[in-house]
Coordinates of C-alpha atoms and ligand atoms in Angstrom, one line a residue:
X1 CA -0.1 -14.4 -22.5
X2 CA 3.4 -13.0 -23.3
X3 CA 4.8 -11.4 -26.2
X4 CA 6.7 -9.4 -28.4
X5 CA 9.4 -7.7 -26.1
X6 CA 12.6 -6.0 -27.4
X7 CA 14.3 -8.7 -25.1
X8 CA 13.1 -7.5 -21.9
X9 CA 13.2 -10.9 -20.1
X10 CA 10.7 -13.9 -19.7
X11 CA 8.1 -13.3 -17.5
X12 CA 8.6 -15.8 -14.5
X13 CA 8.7 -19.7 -14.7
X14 CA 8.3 -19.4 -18.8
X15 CA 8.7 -22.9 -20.8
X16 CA 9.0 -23.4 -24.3
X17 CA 4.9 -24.5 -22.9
X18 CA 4.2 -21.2 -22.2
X19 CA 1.6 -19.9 -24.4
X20 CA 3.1 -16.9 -26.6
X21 CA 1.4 -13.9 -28.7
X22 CA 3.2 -13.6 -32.2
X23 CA 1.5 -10.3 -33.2
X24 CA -2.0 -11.8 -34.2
X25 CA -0.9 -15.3 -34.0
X26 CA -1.7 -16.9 -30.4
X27 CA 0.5 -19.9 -30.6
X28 CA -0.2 -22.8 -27.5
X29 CA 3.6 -23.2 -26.9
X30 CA 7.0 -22.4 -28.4
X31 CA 8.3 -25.6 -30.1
X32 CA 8.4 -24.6 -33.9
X33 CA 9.3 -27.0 -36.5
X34 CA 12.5 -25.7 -37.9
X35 CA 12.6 -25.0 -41.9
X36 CA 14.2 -28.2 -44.0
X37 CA 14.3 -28.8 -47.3
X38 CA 13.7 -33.2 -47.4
X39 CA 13.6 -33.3 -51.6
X40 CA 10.2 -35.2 -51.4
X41 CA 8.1 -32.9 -54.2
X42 CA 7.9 -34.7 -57.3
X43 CA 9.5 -32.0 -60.0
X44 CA 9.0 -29.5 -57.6
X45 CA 5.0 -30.0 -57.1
X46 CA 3.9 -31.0 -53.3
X47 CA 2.9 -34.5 -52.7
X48 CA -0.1 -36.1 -50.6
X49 CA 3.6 -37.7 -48.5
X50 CA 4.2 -34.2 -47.8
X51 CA 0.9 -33.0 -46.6
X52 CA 1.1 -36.2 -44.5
X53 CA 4.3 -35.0 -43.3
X54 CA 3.7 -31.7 -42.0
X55 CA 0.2 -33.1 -40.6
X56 CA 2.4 -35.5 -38.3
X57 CA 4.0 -32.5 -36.6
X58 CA 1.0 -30.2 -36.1
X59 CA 0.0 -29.3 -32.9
X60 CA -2.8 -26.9 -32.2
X61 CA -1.8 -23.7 -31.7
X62 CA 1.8 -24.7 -33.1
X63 CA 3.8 -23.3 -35.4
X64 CA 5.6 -25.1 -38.8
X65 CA 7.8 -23.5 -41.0
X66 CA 8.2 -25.4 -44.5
X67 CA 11.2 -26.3 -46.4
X68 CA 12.8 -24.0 -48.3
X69 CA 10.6 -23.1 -51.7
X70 CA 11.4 -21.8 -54.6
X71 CA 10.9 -18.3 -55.6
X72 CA 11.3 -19.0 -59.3
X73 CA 12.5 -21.3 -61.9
X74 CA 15.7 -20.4 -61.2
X75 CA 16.1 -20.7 -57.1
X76 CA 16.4 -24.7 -56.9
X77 CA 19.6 -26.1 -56.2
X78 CA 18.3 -29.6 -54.7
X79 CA 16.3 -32.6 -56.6
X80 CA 12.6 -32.9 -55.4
X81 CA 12.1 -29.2 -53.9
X82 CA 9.0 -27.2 -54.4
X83 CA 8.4 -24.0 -55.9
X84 CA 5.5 -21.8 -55.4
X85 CA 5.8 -20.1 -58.6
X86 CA 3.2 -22.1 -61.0
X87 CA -0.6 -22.8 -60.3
X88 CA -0.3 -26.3 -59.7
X89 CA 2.5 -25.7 -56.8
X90 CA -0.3 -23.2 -55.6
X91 CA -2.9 -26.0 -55.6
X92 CA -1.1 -28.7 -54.4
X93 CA 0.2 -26.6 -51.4
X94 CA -2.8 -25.7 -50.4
X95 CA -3.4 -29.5 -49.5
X96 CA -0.5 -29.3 -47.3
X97 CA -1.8 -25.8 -45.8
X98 CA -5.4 -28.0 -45.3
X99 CA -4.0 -30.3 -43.3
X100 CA -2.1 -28.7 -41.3
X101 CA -4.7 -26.2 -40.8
X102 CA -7.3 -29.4 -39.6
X103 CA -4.7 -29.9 -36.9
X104 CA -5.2 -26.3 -35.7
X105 CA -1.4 -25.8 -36.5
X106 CA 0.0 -22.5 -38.2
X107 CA 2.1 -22.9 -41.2
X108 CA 4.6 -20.4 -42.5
X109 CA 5.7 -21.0 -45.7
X110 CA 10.1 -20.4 -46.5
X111 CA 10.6 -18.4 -49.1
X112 CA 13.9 -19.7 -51.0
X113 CA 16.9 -18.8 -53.8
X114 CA 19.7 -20.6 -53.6
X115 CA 21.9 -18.7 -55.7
X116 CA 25.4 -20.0 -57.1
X117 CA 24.6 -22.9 -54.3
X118 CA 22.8 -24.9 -57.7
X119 CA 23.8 -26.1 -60.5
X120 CA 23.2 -25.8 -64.4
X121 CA 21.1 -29.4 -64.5
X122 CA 18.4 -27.4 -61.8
X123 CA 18.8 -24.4 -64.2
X124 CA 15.7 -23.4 -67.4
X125 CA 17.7 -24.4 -70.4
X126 CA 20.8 -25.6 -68.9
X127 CA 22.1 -21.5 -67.6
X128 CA 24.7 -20.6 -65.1
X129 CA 23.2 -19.9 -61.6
X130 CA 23.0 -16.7 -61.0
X131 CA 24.1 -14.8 -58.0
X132 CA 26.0 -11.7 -56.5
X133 CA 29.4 -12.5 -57.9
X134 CA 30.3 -14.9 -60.6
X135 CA 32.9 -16.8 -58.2
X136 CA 31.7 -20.2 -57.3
X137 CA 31.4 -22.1 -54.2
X138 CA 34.8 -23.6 -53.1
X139 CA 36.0 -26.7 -54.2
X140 CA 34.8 -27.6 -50.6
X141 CA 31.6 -27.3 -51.5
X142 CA 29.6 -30.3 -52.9
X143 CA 26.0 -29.9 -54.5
X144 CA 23.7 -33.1 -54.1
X145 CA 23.1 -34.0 -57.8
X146 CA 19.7 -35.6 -59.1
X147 CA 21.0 -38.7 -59.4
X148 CA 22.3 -39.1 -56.1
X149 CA 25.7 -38.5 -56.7
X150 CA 27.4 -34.9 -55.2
X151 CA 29.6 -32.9 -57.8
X152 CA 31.5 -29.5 -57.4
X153 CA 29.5 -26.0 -57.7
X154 CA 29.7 -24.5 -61.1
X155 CA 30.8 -20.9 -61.6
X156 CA 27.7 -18.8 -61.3
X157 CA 26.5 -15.8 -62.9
X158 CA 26.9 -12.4 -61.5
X159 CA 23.1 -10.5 -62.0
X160 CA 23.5 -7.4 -63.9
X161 CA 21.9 -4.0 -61.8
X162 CA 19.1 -3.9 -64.0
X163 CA 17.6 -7.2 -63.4
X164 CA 17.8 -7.2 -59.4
X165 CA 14.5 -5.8 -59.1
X166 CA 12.8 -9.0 -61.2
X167 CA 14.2 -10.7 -58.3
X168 CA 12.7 -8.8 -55.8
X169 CA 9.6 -9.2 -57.7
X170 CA 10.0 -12.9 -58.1
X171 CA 10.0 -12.7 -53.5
X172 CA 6.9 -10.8 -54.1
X173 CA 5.0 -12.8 -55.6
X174 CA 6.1 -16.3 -54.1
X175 CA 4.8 -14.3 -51.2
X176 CA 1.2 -13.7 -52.2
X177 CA 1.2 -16.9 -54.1
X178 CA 2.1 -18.4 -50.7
X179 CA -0.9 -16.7 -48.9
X180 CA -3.2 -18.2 -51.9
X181 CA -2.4 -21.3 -50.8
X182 CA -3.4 -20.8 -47.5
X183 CA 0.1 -20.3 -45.9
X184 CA -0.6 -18.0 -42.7
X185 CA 2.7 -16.4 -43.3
X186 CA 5.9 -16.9 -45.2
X187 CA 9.2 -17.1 -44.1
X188 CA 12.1 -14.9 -46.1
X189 CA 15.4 -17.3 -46.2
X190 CA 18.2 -15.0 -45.7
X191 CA 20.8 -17.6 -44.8
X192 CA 22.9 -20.4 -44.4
X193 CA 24.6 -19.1 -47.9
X194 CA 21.9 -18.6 -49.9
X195 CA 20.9 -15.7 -52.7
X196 CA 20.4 -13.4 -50.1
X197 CA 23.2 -14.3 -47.7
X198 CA 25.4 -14.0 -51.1
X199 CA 24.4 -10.1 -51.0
X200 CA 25.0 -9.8 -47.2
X201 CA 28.1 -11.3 -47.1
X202 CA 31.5 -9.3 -47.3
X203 CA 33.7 -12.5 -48.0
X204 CA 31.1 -12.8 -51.2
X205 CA 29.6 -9.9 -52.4
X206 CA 32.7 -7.7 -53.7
X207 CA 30.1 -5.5 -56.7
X208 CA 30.7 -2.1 -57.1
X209 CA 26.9 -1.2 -58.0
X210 CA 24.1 -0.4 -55.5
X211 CA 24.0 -3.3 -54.0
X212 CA 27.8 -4.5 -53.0
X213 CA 30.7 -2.9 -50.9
X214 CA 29.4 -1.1 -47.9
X215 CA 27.4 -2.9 -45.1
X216 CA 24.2 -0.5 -46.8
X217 CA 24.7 -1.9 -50.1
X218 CA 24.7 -5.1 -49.3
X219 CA 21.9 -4.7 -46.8
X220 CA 20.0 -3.4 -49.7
X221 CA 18.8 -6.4 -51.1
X222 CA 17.2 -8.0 -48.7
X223 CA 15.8 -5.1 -47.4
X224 CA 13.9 -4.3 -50.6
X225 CA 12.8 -8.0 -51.0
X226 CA 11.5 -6.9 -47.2
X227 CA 10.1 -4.3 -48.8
X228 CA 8.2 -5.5 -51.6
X229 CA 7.0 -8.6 -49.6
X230 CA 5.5 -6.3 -46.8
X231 CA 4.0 -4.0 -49.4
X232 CA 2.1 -7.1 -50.9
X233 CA 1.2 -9.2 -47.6
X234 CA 1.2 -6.9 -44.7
X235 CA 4.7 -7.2 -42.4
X236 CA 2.8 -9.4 -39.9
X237 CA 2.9 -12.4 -42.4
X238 CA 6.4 -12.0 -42.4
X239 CA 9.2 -13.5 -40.9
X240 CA 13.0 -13.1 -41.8
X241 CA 16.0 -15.6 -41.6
X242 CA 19.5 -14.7 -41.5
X243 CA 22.9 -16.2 -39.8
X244 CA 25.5 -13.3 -40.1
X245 CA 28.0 -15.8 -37.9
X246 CA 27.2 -19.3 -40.2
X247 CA 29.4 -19.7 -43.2
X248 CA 28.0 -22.9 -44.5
X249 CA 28.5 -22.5 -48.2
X250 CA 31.4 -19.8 -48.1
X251 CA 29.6 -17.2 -46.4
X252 CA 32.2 -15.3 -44.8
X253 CA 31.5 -12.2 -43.4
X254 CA 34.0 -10.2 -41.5
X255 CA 31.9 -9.2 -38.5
X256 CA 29.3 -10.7 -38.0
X257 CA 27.4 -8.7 -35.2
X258 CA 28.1 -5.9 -37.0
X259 CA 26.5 -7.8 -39.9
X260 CA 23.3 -8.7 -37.5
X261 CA 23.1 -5.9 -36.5
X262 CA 22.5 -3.9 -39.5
X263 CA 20.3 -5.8 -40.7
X264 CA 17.9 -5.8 -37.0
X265 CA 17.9 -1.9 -37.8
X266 CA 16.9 -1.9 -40.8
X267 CA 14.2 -4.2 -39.9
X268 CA 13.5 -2.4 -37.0
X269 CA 12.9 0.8 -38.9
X270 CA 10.9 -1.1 -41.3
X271 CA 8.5 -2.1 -39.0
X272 CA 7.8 1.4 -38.0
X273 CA 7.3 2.6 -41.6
X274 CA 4.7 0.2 -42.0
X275 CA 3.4 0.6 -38.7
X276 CA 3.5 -3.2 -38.0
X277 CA 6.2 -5.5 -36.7
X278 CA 7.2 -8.6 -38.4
X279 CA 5.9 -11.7 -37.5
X280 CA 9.0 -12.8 -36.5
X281 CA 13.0 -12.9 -36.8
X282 CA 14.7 -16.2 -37.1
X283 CA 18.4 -16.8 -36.4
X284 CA 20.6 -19.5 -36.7
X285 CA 23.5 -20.0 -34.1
X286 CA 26.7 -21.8 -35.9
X287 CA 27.0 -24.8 -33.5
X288 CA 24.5 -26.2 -36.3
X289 CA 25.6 -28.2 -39.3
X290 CA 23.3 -29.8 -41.4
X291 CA 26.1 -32.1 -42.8
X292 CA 27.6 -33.4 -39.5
X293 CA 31.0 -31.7 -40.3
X294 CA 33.0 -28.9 -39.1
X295 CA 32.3 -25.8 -41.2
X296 CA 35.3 -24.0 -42.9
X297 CA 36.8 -21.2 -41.5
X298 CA 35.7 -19.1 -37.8
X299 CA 34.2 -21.5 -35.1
X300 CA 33.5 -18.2 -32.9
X301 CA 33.4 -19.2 -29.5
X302 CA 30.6 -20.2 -27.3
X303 CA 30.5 -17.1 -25.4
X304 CA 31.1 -15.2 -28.7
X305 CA 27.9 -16.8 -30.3
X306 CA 26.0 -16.7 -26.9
X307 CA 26.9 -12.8 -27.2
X308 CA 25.4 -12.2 -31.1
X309 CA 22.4 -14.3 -29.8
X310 CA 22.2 -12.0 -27.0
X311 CA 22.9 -8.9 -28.6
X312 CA 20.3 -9.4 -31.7
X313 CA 17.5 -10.5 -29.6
X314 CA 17.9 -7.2 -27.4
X315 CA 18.2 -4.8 -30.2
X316 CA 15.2 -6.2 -32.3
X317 CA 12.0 -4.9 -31.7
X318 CA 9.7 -7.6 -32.2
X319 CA 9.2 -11.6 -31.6
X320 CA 12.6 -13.4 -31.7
X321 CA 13.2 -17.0 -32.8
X322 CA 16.4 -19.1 -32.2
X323 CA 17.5 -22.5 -34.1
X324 CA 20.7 -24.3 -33.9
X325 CA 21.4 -27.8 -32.2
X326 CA 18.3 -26.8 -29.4
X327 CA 18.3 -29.8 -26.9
X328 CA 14.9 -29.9 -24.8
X329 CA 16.8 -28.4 -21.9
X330 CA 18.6 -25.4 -24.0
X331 CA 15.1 -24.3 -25.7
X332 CA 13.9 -24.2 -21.8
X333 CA 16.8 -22.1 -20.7
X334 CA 16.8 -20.2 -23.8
X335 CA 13.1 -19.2 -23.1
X336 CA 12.9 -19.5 -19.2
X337 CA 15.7 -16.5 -19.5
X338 CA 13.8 -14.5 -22.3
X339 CA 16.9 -15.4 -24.3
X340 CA 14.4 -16.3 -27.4
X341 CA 10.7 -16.4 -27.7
X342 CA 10.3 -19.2 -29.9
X343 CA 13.0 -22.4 -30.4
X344 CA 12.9 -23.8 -33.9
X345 CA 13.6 -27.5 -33.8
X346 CA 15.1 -29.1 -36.5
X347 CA 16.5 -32.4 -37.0
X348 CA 14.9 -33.5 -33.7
X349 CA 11.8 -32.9 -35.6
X350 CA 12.8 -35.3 -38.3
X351 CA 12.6 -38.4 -36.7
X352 CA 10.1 -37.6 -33.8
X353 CA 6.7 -36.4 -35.8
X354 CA 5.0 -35.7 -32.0
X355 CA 8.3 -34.2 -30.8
X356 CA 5.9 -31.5 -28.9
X357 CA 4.6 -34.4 -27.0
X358 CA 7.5 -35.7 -26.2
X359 CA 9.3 -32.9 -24.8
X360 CA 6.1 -32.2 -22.8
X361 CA 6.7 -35.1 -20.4
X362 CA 10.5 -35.7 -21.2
X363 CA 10.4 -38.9 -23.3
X364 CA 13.3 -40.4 -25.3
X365 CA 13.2 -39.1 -28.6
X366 CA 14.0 -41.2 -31.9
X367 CA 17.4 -41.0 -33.2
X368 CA 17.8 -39.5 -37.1
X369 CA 18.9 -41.2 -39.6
X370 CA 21.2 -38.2 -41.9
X371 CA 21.3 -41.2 -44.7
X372 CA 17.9 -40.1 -45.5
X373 CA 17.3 -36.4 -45.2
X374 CA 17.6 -35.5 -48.9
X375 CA 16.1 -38.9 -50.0
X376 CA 12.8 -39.2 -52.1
X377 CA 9.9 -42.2 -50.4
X378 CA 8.7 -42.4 -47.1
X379 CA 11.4 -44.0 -45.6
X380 CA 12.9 -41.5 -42.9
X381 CA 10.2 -38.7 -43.6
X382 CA 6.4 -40.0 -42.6
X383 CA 7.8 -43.5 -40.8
X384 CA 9.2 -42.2 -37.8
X385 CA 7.2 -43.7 -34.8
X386 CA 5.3 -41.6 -32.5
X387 CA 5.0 -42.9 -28.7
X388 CA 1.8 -44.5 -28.6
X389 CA 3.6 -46.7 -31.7
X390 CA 5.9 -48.2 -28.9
X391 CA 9.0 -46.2 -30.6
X392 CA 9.9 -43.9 -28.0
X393 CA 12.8 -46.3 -26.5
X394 CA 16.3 -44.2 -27.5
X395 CA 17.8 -45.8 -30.5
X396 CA 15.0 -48.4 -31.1
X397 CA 13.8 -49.6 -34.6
X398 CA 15.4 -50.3 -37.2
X399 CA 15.4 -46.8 -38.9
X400 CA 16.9 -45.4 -36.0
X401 CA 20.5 -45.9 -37.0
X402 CA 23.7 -43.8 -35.4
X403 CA 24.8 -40.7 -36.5
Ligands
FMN501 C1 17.9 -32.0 -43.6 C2 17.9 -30.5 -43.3 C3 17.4 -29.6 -44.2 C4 17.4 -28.2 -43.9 N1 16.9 -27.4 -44.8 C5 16.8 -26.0 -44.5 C6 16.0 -25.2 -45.3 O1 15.4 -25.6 -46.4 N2 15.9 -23.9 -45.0 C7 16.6 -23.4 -43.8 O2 16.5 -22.2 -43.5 N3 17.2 -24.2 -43.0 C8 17.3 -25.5 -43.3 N4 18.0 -26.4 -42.4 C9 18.5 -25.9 -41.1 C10 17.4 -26.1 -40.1 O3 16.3 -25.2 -40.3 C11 17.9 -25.8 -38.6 O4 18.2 -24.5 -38.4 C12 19.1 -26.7 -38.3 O5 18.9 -28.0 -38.6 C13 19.6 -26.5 -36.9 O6 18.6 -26.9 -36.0 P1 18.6 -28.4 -35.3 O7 20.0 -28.5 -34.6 O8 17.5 -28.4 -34.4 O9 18.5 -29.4 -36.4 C14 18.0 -27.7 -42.7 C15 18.5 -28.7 -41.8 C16 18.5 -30.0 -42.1 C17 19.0 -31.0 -41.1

């Protein structure tokens, strides 16, 4: 079984079947469902429709990651997401974790603040949302409201030096809360314009403390949340998100390889302190948008993202995961060339629950409907039809509406 190799190639006729050894994890192939927040947990407590959900797209020996969760009363910034920060989110994850578990499937758990991308009404007692910097999203920028509606982002907070580290400890905990729920890892979301991306970020993060300026101070947050996590879970739990070239919510850096790769180093030489690697490191390519629109700003080019992709999997020392518009025939490429390990699959994954299956012997896959990503019943989340349910004819069924 392969794994773990600082980019040193595929071994010969590798398929995102392929059987792959993620540290002490031996997945059965390398079709992982992509993190994706789908605003189904009623005031932020996990549902029975969610652990029906996930249950849909185990596979044994597969691997889920779950939609963004929050850290803390204070990380939301969509209606319906869950937290893991109370004993009842604890609880009713753990249903979700049992049933994906009776599938044999693994289930990381994504580990989530969204910064100054909420909004006062997800906020305890009405506050600012905190971030980095006190300057809000663009007037670009949209927030999904609770009642449907989408209204500009409001001007954030800037967190004072003193209370960074009741951040970091709000990551810690999430994370052993996660693992009392059963989760067989957690994933830490650093990206897409999030809390964490709002530290990494040069077009963001302009504080003169500890923690802003220099590609080191604003590395430093996310590698003590790294920190503290691995110090309470073990850094084989542990897998890391970032997407130095994505600027989905303003998040500009300047260089982004530059950006990658300081943070691969610092993971890198995190993973020797503890004398472990990671479970994994997840990165998002920018040809992805979640809204079906052109982000703002620097579409690098193909060969320009092609080369981060490139350049991040060889320099990290450990199990590497892309995501990011993956057809069936790019994962294969992707892993057939040792280009990626593992292939997160995202909205492919939304409207085809046995999309492992499917790939497997090349079937047409179930169009998404966007209309209802962010929506709160079953409709586009557990009615999707699997093959045997006679929906595997491209575009068929009513849900399956264009893009
Ligand atoms: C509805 C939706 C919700 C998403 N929510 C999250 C999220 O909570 N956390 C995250 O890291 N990425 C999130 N993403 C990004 C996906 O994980 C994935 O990287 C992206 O959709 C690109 O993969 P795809 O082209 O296979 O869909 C979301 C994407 C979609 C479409």
């Amino acid at each position: 079984m392969a794994g773990e190799g600082r980019g040193s190639g595929a071994a010969e006729g590798t398929t995102l079947f392929s059987p792959y050894k993620m540290g002490k994890f031996s997945l059965s192939h390398r079709v992982v469902l992509a993190p994706m927040t789908r605003c189904r947990a009623l005031n932020g407590i996990p549902t029975a429709m969610m652990a029906e959900y996930y249950s849909q797209r185990s596979t044994p020996g597969g691997l889920l990651i779950s939609e963004g969760t929050s850290i803390d009363p204070t990380g939301p910034g969509f209606p319906q997401v869950p937290g893991i920060y109370s004993e009842e989110q604890v609880d009713a994850w753990r249903k979700v974790v049992d049933a994906v578990h009776a599938k044999g499937s693994f289930i990381f758990c994504q580990l989530w603040h969204v910064g100054r991308a909420s909004h006062n009404v997800y906020q305890p007692g009405g506050a600012a949302p905190i971030s980095s910097t006190s300057k809000p999203v663009s007037k670009r920028g949209r927030i999904l409201m609770p009642d449907g509606t989408w209204a500009p982002y409001p001007t954030p907070r800037q967190l004072q030096t003193s209370e960074i580290p009741l951040v970091v400890d709000s990551y810690r905990k999430a994370a052993v809360n996660a693992i009392r729920a059963g989760f067989d890892g957690i994933e830490i979301h650093g990206a897409h314009g999030y809390l964490i991306d709002q530290f990494l970020k040069d077009g963001i993060n302009y504080r003169t403390d500890n923690y802003g300026g220099n590609l080191e101070n604003r590395c430093r947050f996310l590698t003590e949340v790294v920190q503290a996590v691995v110090s309470a879970i073990g850094a084989n739990r542990l897998g890391v998100r970032i997407s130095p070239a994505i600027d989905h919510l303003d998040a500009i850096d300047s260089d982004p390889l530059k950006l990658g790769l300081a943070v691969v180093e610092r993971l890198n030489s995190l993973q020797r302190q503890a004398g472990s690697k990671l479970a994994y490191l997840h990165v998002t390519q920018p040809r992805y948008t979640a809204y079906g629109q052109a982000e703002s700003g620097r579409p690098g080019s193909e060969e320009e993202e092609a080369e981060l992709m490139r350049t991040l999997r060889t320099s990290y020392d450990g199990t590497f995961m892309a995501s990011g518009a993956y057809t069936r025939e790019l994962g294969m490429a992707a892993v057939g060339s040792g280009d990626a390990d593992l292939v997160s699959y995202g909205r492919l994954f939304v409207s085809n629950p046995d999309l492992v299956a499917r790939f497997k012997v090349n079937a047409a896959l179930n169009k998404y409907n966007r209309r209802s990503f962010y929506t709160h019943d079953a409709v586009g989340y557990t009615d999707y039809p699997f093959m045997e349910g006679g929906g595997a004819e491209e575009g068929g069924g009513p849900l399956m509406a264009r893009l």
